[in-house]
Short mmCIF file of C-alpha atoms in Angstrom, two decimals:
data_model
loop_
_atom_site.label_atom_id
_atom_site.label_comp_id
_atom_site.label_asym_id
_atom_site.label_seq_id
_atom_site.Cartn_x
_atom_site.Cartn_y
_atom_site.Cartn_z
CA MET A 1 -12.54 11.18 3.75
CA ALA A 2 -11.35 7.83 2.56
CA ASN A 3 -10.96 4.53 4.55
CA PHE A 4 -7.90 2.67 4.03
CA ARG A 5 -9.88 -0.36 3.46
CA ASP A 6 -11.84 1.32 0.70
CA PHE A 7 -8.60 2.41 -0.87
CA LEU A 8 -7.21 -1.13 -0.64
CA VAL A 9 -10.38 -2.33 -2.59
CA VAL A 10 -9.96 0.21 -5.37
CA GLY A 11 -6.34 -0.47 -5.52
CA LEU A 12 -6.32 -4.31 -5.70
CA THR A 13 -9.60 -5.09 -7.51
CA THR A 14 -11.53 -2.22 -8.85
CA ALA A 15 -8.49 -1.53 -11.25
CA ALA A 16 -8.51 -4.77 -13.02
CA LEU A 17 -12.20 -4.59 -13.59
CA LEU A 18 -12.16 -1.44 -14.86
CA SER A 19 -9.04 -1.98 -17.21
CA ALA A 20 -11.26 -5.25 -18.34
CA CYS A 21 -14.16 -2.84 -19.08
CA GLY A 22 -12.12 -0.57 -21.23
CA GLU A 23 -13.08 2.54 -19.01
CA ASP A 24 -9.68 4.26 -19.61
CA ALA A 25 -10.77 8.29 -19.90
CA ALA A 26 -11.37 9.08 -23.44
CA GLY A 27 -8.54 11.66 -25.12
CA THR A 28 -6.20 11.06 -22.04
CA THR A 29 -2.66 10.81 -23.03
CA GLU A 30 -1.34 7.09 -22.90
CA LYS A 31 0.43 6.20 -19.48
CA ASP A 32 3.24 4.27 -18.50
CA ASP A 33 2.57 4.52 -14.97
CA MET A 34 0.79 6.88 -12.31
CA GLY A 35 0.23 9.96 -13.97
CA THR A 36 3.24 10.21 -16.01
CA PRO A 37 3.25 10.11 -19.81
CA ALA A 38 4.70 7.65 -22.02
CA PRO A 39 8.21 8.21 -23.32
CA GLY A 40 7.54 11.04 -26.29
CA GLY A 41 4.26 12.58 -23.99
CA THR A 42 3.74 15.65 -22.28
CA PRO A 43 4.45 15.69 -18.37
CA ALA A 44 1.17 15.95 -16.32
CA PRO A 45 1.24 18.82 -14.30
CA GLY A 46 3.10 18.04 -11.22
CA GLY A 47 4.13 14.65 -12.36
CA THR A 48 4.51 11.95 -9.80
CA PRO A 49 6.14 13.39 -6.63
CA ALA A 50 9.61 12.36 -5.59
CA PRO A 51 9.84 10.49 -2.39
CA GLY A 52 11.53 12.13 0.59
CA GLY A 53 10.10 13.79 3.60
CA MET A 54 7.96 16.79 4.49
CA GLY A 55 8.32 20.32 3.71
CA GLY A 56 11.30 21.99 2.11
CA GLU A 57 12.06 23.02 -1.69
CA PRO A 58 13.18 20.34 -3.86
CA ALA A 59 16.81 20.01 -4.70
CA PRO A 60 18.29 20.87 -8.08
CA GLY A 61 17.34 18.00 -10.52
CA GLY A 62 14.15 17.28 -9.00
CA THR A 63 15.02 15.40 -5.80
CA PRO A 64 13.77 17.17 -2.86
CA ALA A 65 15.83 18.64 -0.19
CA PRO A 66 16.57 16.78 3.01
CA GLY A 67 13.19 17.04 4.90
CA GLY A 68 11.20 18.03 1.54
CA MET A 69 7.82 16.49 0.80
CA GLY A 70 6.39 16.40 -2.76
CA GLY A 71 9.01 18.05 -4.98
CA GLN A 72 9.38 17.87 -8.77
CA PRO A 73 9.87 14.36 -10.61
CA ALA A 74 13.35 13.27 -11.51
CA PRO A 75 14.29 13.40 -15.07
CA GLY A 76 12.05 10.92 -17.03
CA GLY A 77 9.40 10.87 -14.50
CA ILE A 78 10.66 8.20 -12.19
CA PRO A 79 10.73 9.22 -8.56
CA ALA A 80 13.99 10.45 -7.28
CA THR A 81 15.94 8.37 -4.60
CA GLU A 82 18.12 9.82 -1.98
CA PRO A 83 20.25 8.57 0.87
CA PRO A 84 18.08 8.15 4.23
CA PRO A 85 18.32 10.77 6.45
CA PRO A 86 20.63 10.40 9.67
CA ALA A 87 18.65 8.64 12.45
CA CYS A 88 19.48 11.61 14.77
CA ASP A 89 22.04 14.41 15.30
CA ALA A 90 24.19 12.43 17.74
CA PRO A 91 24.22 8.43 17.55
CA PRO A 92 23.36 6.38 19.35
CA CYS A 93 19.87 7.40 18.95
CA SER A 94 16.95 6.91 21.45
CA TRP A 95 12.87 7.28 21.07
CA PRO A 96 11.96 10.32 23.40
CA THR A 97 8.45 8.75 23.80
CA ALA A 98 6.83 5.42 23.82
CA GLU A 99 5.44 4.19 20.42
CA PRO A 100 6.07 6.86 18.20
CA ALA A 101 3.76 7.38 15.15
CA GLY A 102 4.01 8.49 11.51
CA ARG A 103 1.62 9.30 8.66
CA VAL A 104 1.93 7.97 5.30
CA ASN A 105 2.52 11.18 2.97
CA TYR A 106 3.87 9.50 -0.39
CA ILE A 107 2.83 6.05 -1.76
CA ASN A 108 3.60 4.69 -5.20
CA LEU A 109 3.64 1.22 -7.16
CA PRO A 110 6.56 1.14 -9.34
CA SER A 111 5.76 1.27 -12.94
CA SER A 112 8.68 -0.43 -14.39
CA VAL A 113 11.02 -3.37 -13.60
CA ASP A 114 13.70 -0.83 -13.74
CA GLU A 115 11.90 1.48 -11.34
CA ALA A 116 11.07 -1.40 -9.17
CA GLU A 117 14.90 -2.60 -8.89
CA ALA A 118 16.03 0.81 -7.66
CA ALA A 119 13.39 1.32 -5.17
CA GLY A 120 14.50 -2.07 -3.69
CA CYS A 121 11.39 -4.22 -4.23
CA ASP A 122 12.52 -7.63 -3.52
CA VAL A 123 9.71 -10.00 -5.10
CA ILE A 124 10.36 -12.72 -7.10
CA GLY A 125 9.03 -12.88 -10.95
CA PRO A 126 9.67 -11.19 -13.82
CA LYS A 127 7.80 -7.98 -13.26
CA LYS A 128 9.22 -7.29 -9.70
CA GLY A 129 5.74 -6.42 -8.08
CA THR A 130 4.57 -4.02 -10.87
CA ALA A 131 1.87 -5.92 -12.14
CA LEU A 132 -0.51 -3.89 -10.72
CA SER A 133 0.76 -0.48 -11.43
CA THR A 134 -0.72 0.17 -14.97
CA LEU A 135 -4.11 -1.10 -13.72
CA VAL A 136 -4.29 1.35 -10.57
CA GLY A 137 -3.06 4.03 -12.96
CA LEU A 138 -6.26 3.27 -15.26
CA ALA A 139 -8.46 3.43 -12.27
CA LEU A 140 -6.81 6.71 -11.10
CA MET A 141 -7.59 8.17 -14.61
CA GLY A 142 -4.50 10.07 -14.92
CA ALA A 143 -5.02 11.88 -11.36
CA GLN A 144 -2.13 14.53 -11.09
CA GLY A 145 0.33 13.12 -8.34
CA GLY A 146 -0.96 9.55 -8.65
CA LEU A 147 -1.65 7.62 -5.71
CA SER A 148 0.22 10.01 -3.33
CA SER A 149 -2.28 12.48 -4.32
CA TYR A 150 -4.53 10.69 -1.70
CA VAL A 151 -2.18 11.13 0.80
CA GLN A 152 -1.15 14.63 0.58
CA PRO A 153 -3.12 17.90 1.53
CA ASP A 154 -5.39 19.13 -1.33
CA GLU A 155 -5.79 23.13 -1.97
CA ASN A 156 -8.35 23.12 1.04
CA GLY A 157 -5.73 21.47 3.09
CA GLU A 158 -7.63 18.32 3.47
CA ILE A 159 -6.32 14.50 3.23
CA SER A 160 -8.44 11.99 1.42
CA LEU A 161 -6.52 9.02 2.74
CA LEU A 162 -5.39 9.11 6.42
CA LEU A 163 -3.02 6.09 7.10
CA LEU A 164 -1.11 6.31 10.30
CA GLY A 165 1.66 3.94 11.53
CA ARG A 166 2.84 3.01 15.10
CA LEU A 167 6.14 1.35 16.32
CA GLY A 168 4.27 -0.85 18.89
CA GLY A 169 6.31 -2.08 21.48
CA VAL A 170 9.02 0.84 21.52
CA ASP A 171 9.32 2.42 24.93
CA ALA A 172 10.45 5.83 25.61
CA ASN A 173 14.33 6.30 26.05
CA GLU A 174 14.96 2.72 24.37
CA ALA A 175 17.86 3.18 21.86
CA PHE A 176 17.81 2.14 18.33
CA GLY A 177 19.04 -1.24 17.88
CA ALA A 178 17.88 -2.15 21.69
CA THR A 179 14.30 -2.16 21.25
CA GLY A 180 13.74 -5.80 20.68
CA ASP A 181 10.67 -7.10 18.66
CA VAL A 182 8.94 -4.24 17.45
CA ASP A 183 5.13 -4.67 15.84
CA PHE A 184 4.95 -2.33 12.73
CA GLN A 185 1.17 -1.27 12.76
CA LEU A 186 -0.81 0.73 9.98
CA PHE A 187 -4.30 2.44 10.76
CA SER A 188 -7.01 4.12 9.02
CA GLY A 189 -7.00 7.71 10.94
CA ASP A 190 -9.23 10.65 11.71
CA PRO A 191 -7.77 14.36 12.07
CA ASP A 192 -8.02 15.35 16.15
CA PRO A 193 -10.75 17.88 16.79
CA ALA A 194 -8.26 19.83 18.97
CA GLY A 195 -5.60 19.61 15.88
CA MET A 196 -3.04 18.09 18.17
CA GLY A 197 -2.54 15.08 15.90
CA TYR A 198 -4.44 12.26 14.46
CA SER A 199 -6.56 9.87 16.22
CA ILE A 200 -6.97 6.14 14.97
CA SER A 201 -10.37 4.91 13.13
CA PRO A 202 -11.82 2.00 15.15
CA SER A 203 -12.34 0.19 11.96
CA SER A 204 -8.40 -0.70 12.15
CA PHE A 205 -9.18 -3.09 14.90
CA GLU A 206 -10.33 -6.90 14.97
CA PRO A 207 -14.09 -6.55 16.02
CA GLY A 208 -13.96 -6.47 19.74
CA THR A 209 -10.42 -6.13 20.07
CA MET A 210 -7.18 -3.80 19.91
CA ASN A 211 -5.63 -5.80 17.68
CA PRO A 212 -4.57 -3.99 14.42
CA LEU A 213 -5.93 -5.64 11.29
CA ILE A 214 -2.53 -4.55 9.34
CA HIS A 215 0.63 -4.81 11.12
CA PHE A 216 4.15 -6.66 11.02
CA PRO A 217 5.03 -8.53 13.93
CA GLY A 218 8.55 -9.45 14.59
CA ALA A 219 9.95 -6.12 12.90
CA GLN A 220 13.56 -5.06 13.92
CA ILE A 221 15.21 -1.56 14.13
CA SER A 222 18.93 -1.49 13.89
CA ALA A 223 21.09 0.78 15.58
CA ALA A 224 21.28 2.73 12.30
CA GLY A 225 17.63 3.15 11.93
CA ALA A 226 17.00 0.05 9.36
CA LEU A 227 13.36 -1.40 9.93
CA THR A 228 12.94 -4.64 8.43
CA SER A 229 10.20 -7.46 9.38
CA PRO A 230 10.20 -11.31 8.80
CA PRO A 231 7.58 -12.41 6.16
CA SER A 232 3.78 -12.70 7.41
CA ARG A 233 0.49 -13.13 6.25
CA PHE A 234 -1.20 -9.69 5.43
CA ALA A 235 -4.90 -10.14 5.78
CA LEU A 236 -7.89 -8.34 5.96
CA SER A 237 -11.50 -8.83 5.77
CA LEU A 238 -12.92 -5.59 4.60
CA PRO A 239 -16.58 -4.96 5.35
CA VAL A 240 -17.80 -3.30 2.44
CA LEU A 241 -21.78 -3.45 2.93
CA ASP A 242 -23.55 -4.81 6.01
CA GLY A 243 -23.02 -8.33 6.24
CA VAL A 244 -20.67 -8.32 3.39
CA ALA A 245 -16.95 -8.44 3.33
CA ILE A 246 -14.26 -8.55 0.81
CA ASN A 247 -10.88 -10.81 1.81
CA ILE A 248 -7.71 -9.62 0.71
CA THR A 249 -4.36 -11.52 1.50
CA LEU A 250 -0.83 -10.87 0.87
CA ASP A 251 1.27 -13.77 1.61
CA SER A 252 4.85 -13.55 2.63
CA ALA A 253 4.68 -9.76 3.20
CA GLN A 254 7.06 -7.75 4.55
CA ILE A 255 8.48 -4.02 5.02
CA ASP A 256 11.96 -2.57 4.66
CA ALA A 257 12.64 1.02 5.33
CA SER A 258 14.65 3.66 7.04
CA ILE A 259 13.55 5.03 10.05
CA SER A 260 14.66 8.25 11.98
CA LEU A 261 13.38 10.55 14.57
CA GLY A 262 10.60 12.83 13.73
CA ASN A 263 10.56 16.66 14.34
CA PRO A 264 8.87 17.66 16.30
CA ALA A 265 7.36 14.22 17.02
CA GLY A 266 6.96 10.53 15.97
CA PHE A 267 9.23 9.17 13.28
CA VAL A 268 10.05 9.60 9.49
CA LEU A 269 10.08 6.39 7.28
CA SER A 270 12.01 6.84 4.32
CA ASN A 271 12.87 4.70 1.37
CA GLY A 272 9.97 2.15 2.25
CA VAL A 273 8.84 -1.02 0.56
CA ILE A 274 6.30 -3.23 1.28
CA ASP A 275 6.47 -6.42 -0.74
CA GLY A 276 3.91 -9.54 -0.85
CA TYR A 277 2.26 -12.11 -3.07
CA LEU A 278 -1.16 -11.99 -4.48
CA THR A 279 -1.83 -15.66 -4.66
CA LYS A 280 -4.69 -17.69 -6.97
CA ALA A 281 -6.81 -18.37 -3.82
CA SER A 282 -6.24 -14.67 -2.51
CA ILE A 283 -7.68 -13.60 -6.13
CA VAL A 284 -10.30 -16.12 -5.82
CA ASP A 285 -11.58 -14.74 -2.55
CA LEU A 286 -11.59 -11.07 -3.93
CA ILE A 287 -13.78 -12.19 -6.84
CA ILE A 288 -16.04 -14.00 -4.53
CA GLY A 289 -16.29 -11.05 -2.50
CA LEU A 290 -16.93 -8.56 -5.59
CA GLN A 291 -19.95 -11.17 -6.58
CA THR A 292 -21.61 -10.90 -3.09
CA ALA A 293 -21.10 -7.25 -3.21
CA CYS A 294 -22.43 -6.64 -6.61
CA GLY A 295 -25.47 -8.90 -5.99
CA MET A 296 -26.65 -6.66 -3.15
CA PRO A 297 -29.63 -3.97 -3.60
CA ASP A 298 -27.24 -1.33 -2.65
CA ALA A 299 -24.35 -2.59 -4.75
CA PRO A 300 -21.01 -0.34 -5.14
CA SER A 301 -21.24 1.88 -8.10
CA PHE A 302 -18.49 0.16 -10.25
CA CYS A 303 -20.68 -3.19 -10.22
CA ALA A 304 -22.93 -1.58 -13.02
CA SER A 305 -19.83 -2.18 -15.73
CA ALA A 306 -17.92 -4.88 -13.74
CA GLY A 307 -20.63 -7.45 -12.97
CA GLN A 308 -20.37 -8.98 -16.48
CA PHE A 309 -16.83 -9.91 -16.05
CA ILE A 310 -17.19 -11.18 -12.32
CA GLY A 311 -20.17 -12.97 -12.83
CA VAL A 312 -23.28 -13.30 -10.40
CA PRO A 313 -23.03 -14.74 -7.12
CA GLY A 314 -22.21 -18.21 -6.61
CA THR A 315 -20.41 -18.85 -9.88
CA CYS A 316 -17.34 -18.59 -8.13
CA SER A 317 -15.43 -21.10 -5.57
CA GLN A 318 -11.87 -22.13 -4.82
CA GLU A 319 -12.74 -25.42 -6.83
CA GLU A 320 -14.01 -23.50 -10.06
CA CYS A 321 -14.14 -19.85 -10.79
CA PRO A 322 -14.77 -18.86 -14.77
CA ALA A 323 -13.96 -15.20 -13.92
CA LEU A 324 -10.44 -16.18 -12.48
CA GLY A 325 -8.66 -16.54 -15.95
CA LEU A 326 -9.59 -13.12 -17.11
CA ILE A 327 -8.51 -11.14 -13.99
CA VAL A 328 -5.33 -12.93 -14.05
CA THR A 329 -4.68 -12.50 -18.06
CA ILE A 330 -5.03 -8.56 -16.96
CA LEU A 331 -2.65 -9.04 -14.37
CA GLY A 332 -0.02 -10.38 -16.81
CA GLY A 333 -0.20 -14.02 -15.48
CA PHE A 334 0.88 -15.81 -12.55
CA GLU A 335 4.81 -15.58 -12.12
CA VAL A 336 5.62 -16.89 -8.64
CA LYS A 337 5.12 -20.22 -6.79
CA VAL A 338 3.40 -19.72 -3.06
CA ASP A 339 2.89 -22.64 -1.15
CA ALA A 340 3.19 -23.78 2.53
CA ALA A 341 6.17 -25.78 1.92
CA GLY A 342 8.48 -22.99 2.02
CA PRO A 343 9.46 -19.80 0.81
CA PRO A 344 8.16 -17.97 -2.54
CA GLY A 345 9.84 -19.26 -5.37
CA ASN A 346 10.33 -19.42 -9.04
CA CYS A 347 8.15 -21.34 -11.02
CA ASP A 348 7.65 -22.62 -14.61
CA PRO A 349 4.68 -21.28 -16.63
CA ALA A 350 4.70 -24.08 -18.71
CA VAL A 351 3.86 -26.43 -15.91
CA VAL A 352 0.09 -26.45 -15.13
CA ASP A 353 -0.58 -24.97 -11.94
CA ASP A 354 3.18 -24.51 -11.19
CA CYS A 355 2.76 -20.54 -10.66
CA ASN A 356 -0.07 -19.45 -8.51
CA ALA A 357 0.99 -15.81 -7.37
CA ILE A 358 1.64 -12.34 -8.68
CA GLY A 359 4.27 -10.10 -6.90
CA VAL A 360 3.27 -6.61 -5.44
CA CYS A 361 5.49 -4.02 -4.53
CA LEU A 362 4.41 -0.85 -2.82
CA GLN A 363 6.47 2.40 -1.99
CA VAL A 364 5.71 4.21 1.24
CA GLU A 365 7.11 7.05 2.86
CA MET A 366 5.69 8.73 6.30
CA GLU A 367 6.22 12.15 8.34
CA GLY A 368 6.37 12.29 12.32
CA ILE A 369 3.00 12.98 13.97
CA ASN A 370 1.15 12.37 17.24
CA ILE A 371 -1.54 9.87 17.61
CA THR A 372 -3.84 11.11 20.31
CA GLY A 373 -6.12 8.17 20.88
CA ILE A 374 -9.20 6.29 19.26
CA SER A 375 -11.65 8.07 17.07
CA PRO A 376 -15.19 8.09 18.89
CA ASN A 377 -16.61 6.12 15.99
#
């Protein structure tokens, strides 16, 4: 079962390196997104699942019926969008239990600017958060269902990537719009042995604490179920080998989504978008972490082909990193200015060092679940 830390490493780093190495699958159809052929190609079996809920049959035209999961691709292969479900049958709504939980059952990187804008991606820059999509598509080697194949059950009912969410700070019987600040938390999960839900992996917390590694503090839930968060620094230190960590940081990260009551438990998150910026400093940190990992005796398997592109340990620092130019070129170049002086802004690529970040936009949806506790290990 995949760990969310491993997923982020694959999604944000290995994809670029695989692309640089030319490891696209021989004989596969050219892709313009994750699993959907370029115009004129033959649709991949199953296509890319349309967002929208859990269970039920797709509505005519490829949009899942309310409460449906997976569904069929919308015309043209772009995931269909639909109005968010009602927060509850009889507003005002209130949470029946404290800190309701959900599980990610849809995840996608928009593959075009039009798709990103339709999804509600709100990052600055001409690529609108799509820079990573083609590279991740190459890393997936055309896997049916794209990224969502990792968060949906396979033919044996097993889920490769269990990513759980919790509305920290929500009390039982609190009404939507009256919860005060909410800490939207994300965790790696494990199936509950008794089949009563899911448990949280201990690796989801800062060492020696119960502080989630991934969370959006200060989030708000409106009376209509709109979830928003202020920008925050989305920072992870990912141990990939004993004593070796890879650092991943998204600056000015925030989440926007629609939240409703789960049935029979937790919450449903629909039309969710996580936006943020991968800065020059963050990419250098990634390269340093990869160099260190690839210099170990038990190095990850991707190092065999990627090592020549990232360089040997010690050749990359924040002052000088020869591998940086190649990785940034693969991602399409810096397109945003991010610094401590204010919010992210437009930049001029003709001015040296004026642009220093790349926008990232991730679509997510979740189904309601029970979290039963912390996994024993």
